[in-house]
Amino acid sequence: MNGVTVAANSDASLEEGDTEHHLSPLPVGIEPLPNQVAGHFYTKSEKSHCKNYLLKENNTGYVLKAIGDKRGWRELHLYEDIWSPQCAQTHLLQLRSFVPVFRGLVELDDTKFLAMDDLCAGYQKPSVMDIKVGAITYDPEADKDKIEKEISKYPWAKTLGFRILGIRLYKKATDEYIVKDSYFGKTLTPETVTDGLLFYLNFDEKDCEQRSQLLKQLIARLHSIEEWFLRSNVGHLKFISSSLLFVYSLHDNHVKSDVKMIDFAHVFPNHCEPKSNTGDYLSQKSEASEAKAMDTNYLFGLQKIIEYLLKISEKAI
Ligand SMILES: Nc1ncnc2c1ncn2[C@@H]1O[C@H](COP(=O)(O)OP(=O)(O)OP(=O)(O)O)[C@@H](O)[C@H]1O
Ligand SMILES: [Mg+2]
C-alpha cells in the first residue's frame, strides 16, 4: 500500500501537539472512514488539523487510525498489550470484549497506522454515536494551560460526566442520514442532554417497540462495561478522554446493537497524579489506597449515561 504522503507544517491555531497536514489522494482501496462521527477526519484541506485521522482499508475492512504522535503510540501500545497472544492479565483479557479487535501496525508510505476492526461492519445503515466519558478530560501530563483549555471546552463535563461528540442517525422514513457534530453536543446541558440521546434513539419513527428493545440492549451493554470497571480494573488503568461508541441498526424486526470503548490516546496507569496542584482527580488519595483505586472519573460518567438512558427507558416502556 502506498500513496499517502503527510507533510508537516506549522500553524499557531492548531491544537497542542497537532500539525497541519497536506495529503495526496488516497491509494486505491483506501477511503476516508465512512460512518465516522467525531475526532480527526481525513481531509485534503490545507487547514486540516488531522494528525490522528481515520481511514478504511476496503479489502480487509479494517479501520486505520494514523499514529500522529506519542498519544497515538500510547494507544497502539495498549492495543498491543490487550491483544498480545502472551497476555495473561485477567483485566486485559476481559477488556477484549469491550474494545475493537486489534489488527496490528500498518504502514502507508511513511505514515504508520493502528489497524483495528470496524465496529460498524455487519450493520446495514448503522446509526452511530460517540460519547466522551469522564468529568475530567485532561491527563496527568497536562500543564496548567492545557487543564484550563480542557475544562473550558465543556464546563458541564464536571457535573454531567460525559459529552456527546457526534451522532450519525439513519432515518428510515426518508432513507437519509442526519449528522450532528461536536457543536451540537457542546450546546447540551444536564437538563437538555436527554434530547441529544433521544435524537440518537429516534423514537419519532414508528417502531417504538424495537427502540425500547434497543435501549435495553444498550443499557445491558453499558452495565457489563461498568462491571469490568468495578470488578476487574481496580488499580490498573485510568481512561481519560476516552469514548464509548454506540452502533445500531433496525431491520426487519431485528435489533442489532453494540457499545464499545474506543480512543485510548490518554489511558494511563491508575496511580498517576496530575502534574499541577490545580488538578482535582476524583480518586486522588494516598498512594497506597490509590494503587487499589477504581477509575472513578470514568465510572462517574458511565453511570451518568446509564442513569439518563434508564430514565428514558422508564418513560418509553
Ligand atoms: N474501530 C472503529 N470502528 C468504527 N468506527 C471507529 C472506530 N474507531 C474510531 N471510529 C470512528 O472514528 C471516530 C474518531 O475515533 P477516535 O476517537 O479513536 O479518534 P480521535 O478522537 O480523532 O483520536 P485522538 O483522541 O487519539 O486524537 C469515532 O468517533 C468513530 O466514529
Ligand atoms: Mg476521540
Short mmCIF file of C-alpha atoms and ligand atoms in Angstrom, two decimals:
data_model
loop_
_atom_site.label_atom_id
_atom_site.label_comp_id
_atom_site.label_asym_id
_atom_site.label_seq_id
_atom_site.Cartn_x
_atom_site.Cartn_y
_atom_site.Cartn_z
CA MET A 1 0.00 0.00 0.00
CA ASN A 2 1.35 3.44 -0.81
CA GLY A 3 0.30 6.88 -1.92
CA VAL A 4 -0.42 8.70 1.32
CA THR A 5 2.07 11.46 1.92
CA VAL A 6 1.94 13.58 5.01
CA ALA A 7 3.91 16.80 5.21
CA ALA A 8 4.17 18.73 8.43
CA ASN A 9 3.65 22.47 8.57
CA SER A 10 3.17 24.94 11.37
CA ASP A 11 0.09 26.94 12.30
CA ALA A 12 -0.45 28.84 15.53
CA SER A 13 -4.15 27.96 15.57
CA LEU A 14 -3.54 24.23 15.75
CA GLU A 15 -4.12 22.34 19.00
CA GLU A 16 -1.16 21.43 21.13
CA GLY A 17 0.70 18.58 19.53
CA ASP A 18 -1.28 18.87 16.29
CA THR A 19 0.35 19.50 12.98
CA GLU A 20 -1.08 20.67 9.70
CA HIS A 21 -1.05 18.01 7.03
CA HIS A 22 -1.21 18.07 3.27
CA LEU A 23 -2.49 14.78 2.00
CA SER A 24 -2.15 13.47 -1.52
CA PRO A 25 -5.03 11.40 -2.94
CA LEU A 26 -5.57 8.11 -1.19
CA PRO A 27 -4.35 4.90 -2.81
CA VAL A 28 -6.86 2.60 -4.47
CA GLY A 29 -8.74 0.57 -1.88
CA ILE A 30 -8.29 3.13 0.89
CA GLU A 31 -11.02 5.64 1.72
CA PRO A 32 -11.91 8.11 4.46
CA LEU A 33 -13.65 6.19 7.24
CA PRO A 34 -17.37 6.01 6.44
CA ASN A 35 -19.72 6.46 9.40
CA GLN A 36 -17.10 8.39 11.35
CA VAL A 37 -18.85 10.75 13.78
CA ALA A 38 -16.10 12.52 15.72
CA GLY A 39 -12.38 13.01 16.11
CA HIS A 40 -9.88 13.82 13.39
CA PHE A 41 -11.29 13.43 9.91
CA TYR A 42 -9.21 12.72 6.84
CA THR A 43 -9.32 15.77 4.63
CA LYS A 44 -7.34 17.19 1.80
CA SER A 45 -7.93 20.66 3.17
CA GLU A 46 -4.78 22.63 3.74
CA LYS A 47 -6.16 23.86 7.03
CA SER A 48 -6.92 20.41 8.31
CA HIS A 49 -5.97 19.51 11.85
CA CYS A 50 -5.73 15.87 11.02
CA LYS A 51 -2.98 14.17 12.87
CA ASN A 52 -4.76 11.03 14.02
CA TYR A 53 -7.15 10.86 11.06
CA LEU A 54 -9.02 7.68 10.27
CA LEU A 55 -9.25 5.67 7.07
CA LYS A 56 -10.79 2.41 5.94
CA GLU A 57 -8.97 -0.30 4.03
CA ASN A 58 -11.56 -1.87 1.76
CA ASN A 59 -10.17 -5.35 1.14
CA THR A 60 -9.64 -6.16 4.83
CA GLY A 61 -12.40 -3.90 6.13
CA TYR A 62 -10.02 -2.60 8.80
CA VAL A 63 -10.17 0.87 10.29
CA LEU A 64 -6.77 2.58 10.12
CA LYS A 65 -6.01 5.27 12.71
CA ALA A 66 -2.91 7.35 11.96
CA ILE A 67 -0.37 7.34 14.77
CA GLY A 68 0.40 11.03 14.72
CA ASP A 69 2.40 11.47 17.90
CA LYS A 70 3.08 9.99 21.33
CA ARG A 71 -0.66 9.81 22.05
CA GLY A 72 -1.03 7.51 19.07
CA TRP A 73 1.85 5.33 20.25
CA ARG A 74 0.34 5.18 23.73
CA GLU A 75 -2.91 3.93 22.22
CA LEU A 76 -1.10 1.41 20.00
CA HIS A 77 0.83 0.00 22.96
CA LEU A 78 -2.36 -0.52 24.93
CA TYR A 79 -3.93 -2.38 21.98
CA GLU A 80 -0.76 -4.48 21.71
CA ASP A 81 -0.95 -5.35 25.42
CA ILE A 82 -4.65 -6.21 25.27
CA TRP A 83 -4.35 -8.42 22.18
CA SER A 84 -0.93 -9.97 22.74
CA PRO A 85 -1.11 -13.79 22.46
CA GLN A 86 1.07 -13.82 25.59
CA CYS A 87 -1.31 -11.62 27.56
CA ALA A 88 -2.05 -13.25 30.90
CA GLN A 89 -3.52 -10.32 32.79
CA THR A 90 -7.15 -11.02 33.59
CA HIS A 91 -8.29 -7.40 33.38
CA LEU A 92 -6.83 -7.06 29.85
CA LEU A 93 -8.16 -10.40 28.69
CA GLN A 94 -11.62 -9.39 29.88
CA LEU A 95 -11.26 -5.98 28.26
CA ARG A 96 -11.05 -7.66 24.84
CA SER A 97 -14.81 -7.98 24.60
CA PHE A 98 -15.27 -4.24 25.06
CA VAL A 99 -12.77 -2.87 22.52
CA PRO A 100 -12.24 -3.28 18.76
CA VAL A 101 -10.11 -6.25 17.71
CA PHE A 102 -6.54 -5.07 17.07
CA ARG A 103 -5.09 -5.97 13.65
CA GLY A 104 -1.53 -4.69 14.00
CA LEU A 105 0.59 -1.83 12.78
CA VAL A 106 0.13 -0.87 9.12
CA GLU A 107 2.35 1.45 7.09
CA LEU A 108 1.24 3.57 4.13
CA ASP A 109 4.33 5.28 2.77
CA ASP A 110 5.91 6.99 5.75
CA THR A 111 2.82 7.01 7.91
CA LYS A 112 2.08 4.36 10.49
CA PHE A 113 -1.45 3.33 11.36
CA LEU A 114 -3.10 1.32 14.08
CA ALA A 115 -5.32 -1.24 12.34
CA MET A 116 -8.48 -2.48 14.04
CA ASP A 117 -11.85 -3.94 13.23
CA ASP A 118 -14.59 -1.62 12.05
CA LEU A 119 -17.32 -1.52 14.71
CA CYS A 120 -19.86 -0.66 12.01
CA ALA A 121 -19.04 -3.77 9.96
CA GLY A 122 -22.02 -6.07 9.61
CA TYR A 123 -24.52 -3.25 10.09
CA GLN A 124 -26.80 -2.09 7.30
CA LYS A 125 -27.16 1.69 7.55
CA PRO A 126 -25.78 1.97 11.08
CA SER A 127 -26.68 4.81 13.42
CA VAL A 128 -23.60 5.84 15.38
CA MET A 129 -22.94 8.00 18.44
CA ASP A 130 -19.63 8.86 20.12
CA ILE A 131 -19.74 9.88 23.79
CA LYS A 132 -16.64 11.09 25.61
CA VAL A 133 -16.65 9.72 29.15
CA GLY A 134 -15.46 11.41 32.34
CA ALA A 135 -15.76 14.65 34.27
CA ILE A 136 -12.03 15.28 33.88
CA THR A 137 -10.64 15.29 30.35
CA TYR A 138 -7.04 16.34 30.97
CA ASP A 139 -4.43 13.71 31.55
CA PRO A 140 -1.66 13.51 34.18
CA GLU A 141 0.82 15.14 31.77
CA ALA A 142 -1.32 18.25 31.23
CA ASP A 143 0.09 21.61 32.29
CA LYS A 144 -1.99 24.48 33.70
CA ASP A 145 -2.90 25.88 30.27
CA LYS A 146 -3.99 22.50 28.94
CA ILE A 147 -6.09 21.89 32.06
CA GLU A 148 -7.84 25.25 31.65
CA LYS A 149 -8.36 24.62 27.95
CA GLU A 150 -9.87 21.19 28.55
CA ILE A 151 -12.23 22.49 31.27
CA SER A 152 -13.38 25.36 29.06
CA LYS A 153 -14.22 23.01 26.17
CA TYR A 154 -17.31 21.78 28.05
CA PRO A 155 -17.73 23.06 31.60
CA TRP A 156 -20.79 20.80 32.07
CA ALA A 157 -18.49 17.78 32.00
CA LYS A 158 -17.77 18.32 35.68
CA THR A 159 -21.37 17.68 36.72
CA LEU A 160 -22.59 15.65 33.76
CA GLY A 161 -19.58 13.34 33.45
CA PHE A 162 -19.87 12.91 29.68
CA ARG A 163 -20.22 14.76 26.40
CA ILE A 164 -21.84 13.73 23.12
CA LEU A 165 -19.13 14.25 20.50
CA GLY A 166 -21.08 13.30 17.41
CA ILE A 167 -24.10 11.47 16.05
CA ARG A 168 -24.92 9.97 12.67
CA LEU A 169 -28.54 8.91 12.62
CA TYR A 170 -30.16 6.85 9.88
CA LYS A 171 -33.77 7.87 9.25
CA LYS A 172 -35.65 5.04 7.65
CA ALA A 173 -38.64 7.21 6.80
CA THR A 174 -36.63 9.37 4.42
CA ASP A 175 -33.73 6.98 3.78
CA GLU A 176 -31.15 9.58 4.77
CA TYR A 177 -28.57 10.30 7.40
CA ILE A 178 -28.69 13.23 9.79
CA VAL A 179 -25.37 14.23 11.25
CA LYS A 180 -24.69 16.19 14.44
CA ASP A 181 -21.15 17.34 15.07
CA SER A 182 -19.39 18.29 18.29
CA TYR A 183 -21.03 21.75 18.39
CA PHE A 184 -24.38 20.04 18.93
CA GLY A 185 -23.01 18.17 21.97
CA LYS A 186 -21.48 21.33 23.39
CA THR A 187 -24.86 23.06 23.46
CA LEU A 188 -26.37 20.32 25.63
CA THR A 189 -26.64 20.79 29.39
CA PRO A 190 -27.59 18.31 32.14
CA GLU A 191 -31.20 19.48 31.58
CA THR A 192 -31.19 19.04 27.79
CA VAL A 193 -28.77 16.17 27.18
CA THR A 194 -31.74 13.77 27.21
CA ASP A 195 -32.86 15.46 23.97
CA GLY A 196 -29.50 14.59 22.44
CA LEU A 197 -29.80 10.95 23.50
CA LEU A 198 -33.42 10.84 22.27
CA PHE A 199 -32.31 12.24 18.93
CA TYR A 200 -29.92 9.31 18.56
CA LEU A 201 -32.52 6.76 19.68
CA ASN A 202 -35.02 8.33 17.26
CA PHE A 203 -38.24 7.38 18.99
CA ASP A 204 -40.00 9.59 16.40
CA GLU A 205 -40.06 6.69 13.97
CA LYS A 206 -42.91 4.22 14.17
CA ASP A 207 -41.06 1.18 15.51
CA CYS A 208 -41.17 2.22 19.20
CA GLU A 209 -41.26 -1.41 20.36
CA GLN A 210 -37.97 -2.06 18.63
CA ARG A 211 -36.44 1.09 20.03
CA SER A 212 -37.35 0.06 23.58
CA GLN A 213 -35.61 -3.23 22.88
CA LEU A 214 -32.62 -1.31 21.56
CA LEU A 215 -32.50 0.78 24.71
CA LYS A 216 -32.47 -2.37 26.85
CA GLN A 217 -29.60 -3.80 24.82
CA LEU A 218 -27.56 -0.61 25.13
CA ILE A 219 -28.13 -0.37 28.89
CA ALA A 220 -27.19 -4.04 29.39
CA ARG A 221 -24.02 -3.48 27.42
CA LEU A 222 -23.11 -0.41 29.50
CA HIS A 223 -23.73 -2.41 32.66
CA SER A 224 -21.21 -5.05 31.52
CA ILE A 225 -18.63 -2.33 30.91
CA GLU A 226 -19.42 -0.88 34.34
CA GLU A 227 -18.93 -4.33 35.85
CA TRP A 228 -15.46 -4.53 34.27
CA PHE A 229 -14.52 -1.17 35.81
CA LEU A 230 -15.90 -2.14 39.22
CA ARG A 231 -14.55 -5.70 39.43
CA SER A 232 -11.58 -6.09 37.08
CA ASN A 233 -9.97 -2.72 36.50
CA VAL A 234 -9.30 -1.86 40.15
CA GLY A 235 -5.80 -0.37 40.41
CA HIS A 236 -5.00 -0.89 36.74
CA LEU A 237 -5.97 1.67 34.12
CA LYS A 238 -7.30 5.22 34.10
CA PHE A 239 -9.22 6.08 30.91
CA ILE A 240 -9.07 9.81 30.27
CA SER A 241 -10.78 11.46 27.29
CA SER A 242 -11.82 8.04 26.05
CA SER A 243 -15.08 7.36 24.22
CA LEU A 244 -17.94 4.92 24.05
CA LEU A 245 -19.03 4.22 20.50
CA PHE A 246 -22.69 3.27 20.13
CA VAL A 247 -23.82 1.49 16.96
CA TYR A 248 -27.23 0.12 15.98
CA SER A 249 -29.45 -0.72 13.09
CA LEU A 250 -33.06 -1.82 13.00
CA HIS A 251 -34.12 -4.05 10.12
CA ASP A 252 -36.97 -6.48 9.56
CA ASN A 253 -37.94 -6.68 13.22
CA HIS A 254 -34.32 -7.27 14.13
CA VAL A 255 -32.44 -5.01 16.53
CA LYS A 256 -28.68 -5.16 16.25
CA SER A 257 -26.54 -3.00 18.52
CA ASP A 258 -23.27 -2.69 20.34
CA VAL A 259 -21.35 -0.29 22.55
CA LYS A 260 -17.57 -0.43 22.59
CA MET A 261 -14.79 1.55 24.19
CA ILE A 262 -12.51 3.44 21.77
CA ASP A 263 -9.85 6.16 21.79
CA PHE A 264 -7.12 5.21 24.21
CA ALA A 265 -4.73 8.07 23.47
CA HIS A 266 -4.94 9.16 27.13
CA VAL A 267 -5.04 5.91 29.06
CA PHE A 268 -2.61 5.85 31.98
CA PRO A 269 -1.74 3.57 34.88
CA ASN A 270 -4.17 4.24 37.69
CA HIS A 271 -1.56 5.53 40.14
CA CYS A 272 -0.71 8.61 38.05
CA GLU A 273 -1.40 12.00 39.51
CA PRO A 274 -1.80 15.32 37.71
CA LYS A 275 1.39 17.41 37.44
CA SER A 276 -0.26 20.52 38.74
CA ASN A 277 -1.94 21.03 42.09
CA THR A 278 -4.95 22.51 40.34
CA GLY A 279 -5.97 19.03 39.23
CA ASP A 280 -8.76 17.58 41.31
CA TYR A 281 -8.76 13.92 40.40
CA LEU A 282 -11.77 12.29 41.97
CA SER A 283 -9.65 9.37 43.17
CA GLN A 284 -6.70 11.40 44.40
CA LYS A 285 -5.85 9.87 47.76
CA SER A 286 -2.75 8.43 49.40
CA GLU A 287 -0.51 6.40 47.11
CA ALA A 288 -1.35 3.15 48.88
CA SER A 289 -5.10 3.49 48.52
CA GLU A 290 -4.80 4.92 45.03
CA ALA A 291 -2.94 1.82 43.88
CA LYS A 292 -6.16 -0.07 44.54
CA ALA A 293 -8.30 2.70 43.16
CA MET A 294 -11.05 2.38 40.66
CA ASP A 295 -11.25 4.65 37.66
CA THR A 296 -13.79 6.81 39.48
CA ASN A 297 -13.67 9.53 36.84
CA TYR A 298 -14.74 7.12 34.08
CA LEU A 299 -17.21 5.33 36.33
CA PHE A 300 -18.86 8.62 37.24
CA GLY A 301 -19.54 9.42 33.58
CA LEU A 302 -20.51 5.89 32.64
CA GLN A 303 -23.02 5.68 35.48
CA LYS A 304 -24.48 9.05 34.47
CA ILE A 305 -25.02 7.80 30.91
CA ILE A 306 -26.73 4.70 32.30
CA GLU A 307 -28.85 6.88 34.59
CA TYR A 308 -30.06 9.06 31.68
CA LEU A 309 -30.82 6.04 29.49
CA LEU A 310 -32.71 4.34 32.32
CA LYS A 311 -34.87 7.45 32.74
CA ILE A 312 -35.65 7.45 29.02
CA SER A 313 -36.39 3.75 29.19
CA GLU A 314 -38.84 4.15 32.10
CA LYS A 315 -40.80 6.73 30.12
CA ALA A 316 -40.65 4.82 26.85
CA ILE A 317 -41.97 1.50 28.15
N1 LIG B 1 -12.90 0.72 15.38
C1 LIG B 1 -13.72 1.63 14.90
N2 LIG B 1 -14.80 1.26 14.18
C2 LIG B 1 -15.66 2.17 13.68
N3 LIG B 1 -15.52 3.49 13.84
C3 LIG B 1 -14.46 3.93 14.54
C4 LIG B 1 -13.52 3.02 15.11
N4 LIG B 1 -12.57 3.75 15.75
C5 LIG B 1 -12.92 5.04 15.58
N5 LIG B 1 -14.04 5.15 14.86
C6 LIG B 1 -14.70 6.39 14.43
O1 LIG B 1 -13.74 7.43 14.40
C7 LIG B 1 -14.08 8.47 15.33
C8 LIG B 1 -12.82 9.00 15.98
O2 LIG B 1 -12.09 7.95 16.59
P1 LIG B 1 -11.10 8.23 17.80
O3 LIG B 1 -11.86 8.81 18.93
O4 LIG B 1 -10.34 6.99 18.06
O5 LIG B 1 -10.14 9.30 17.17
P2 LIG B 1 -9.71 10.77 17.60
O6 LIG B 1 -10.62 11.32 18.65
O7 LIG B 1 -9.54 11.52 16.35
O8 LIG B 1 -8.32 10.47 18.20
P3 LIG B 1 -7.43 11.08 19.35
O9 LIG B 1 -8.30 11.36 20.54
O10 LIG B 1 -6.46 9.97 19.54
O11 LIG B 1 -6.85 12.32 18.80
C9 LIG B 1 -15.08 7.84 16.28
O12 LIG B 1 -15.97 8.82 16.77
C10 LIG B 1 -15.79 6.82 15.39
O13 LIG B 1 -16.82 7.44 14.65
MG MG B 2 -11.97 10.55 20.08
#
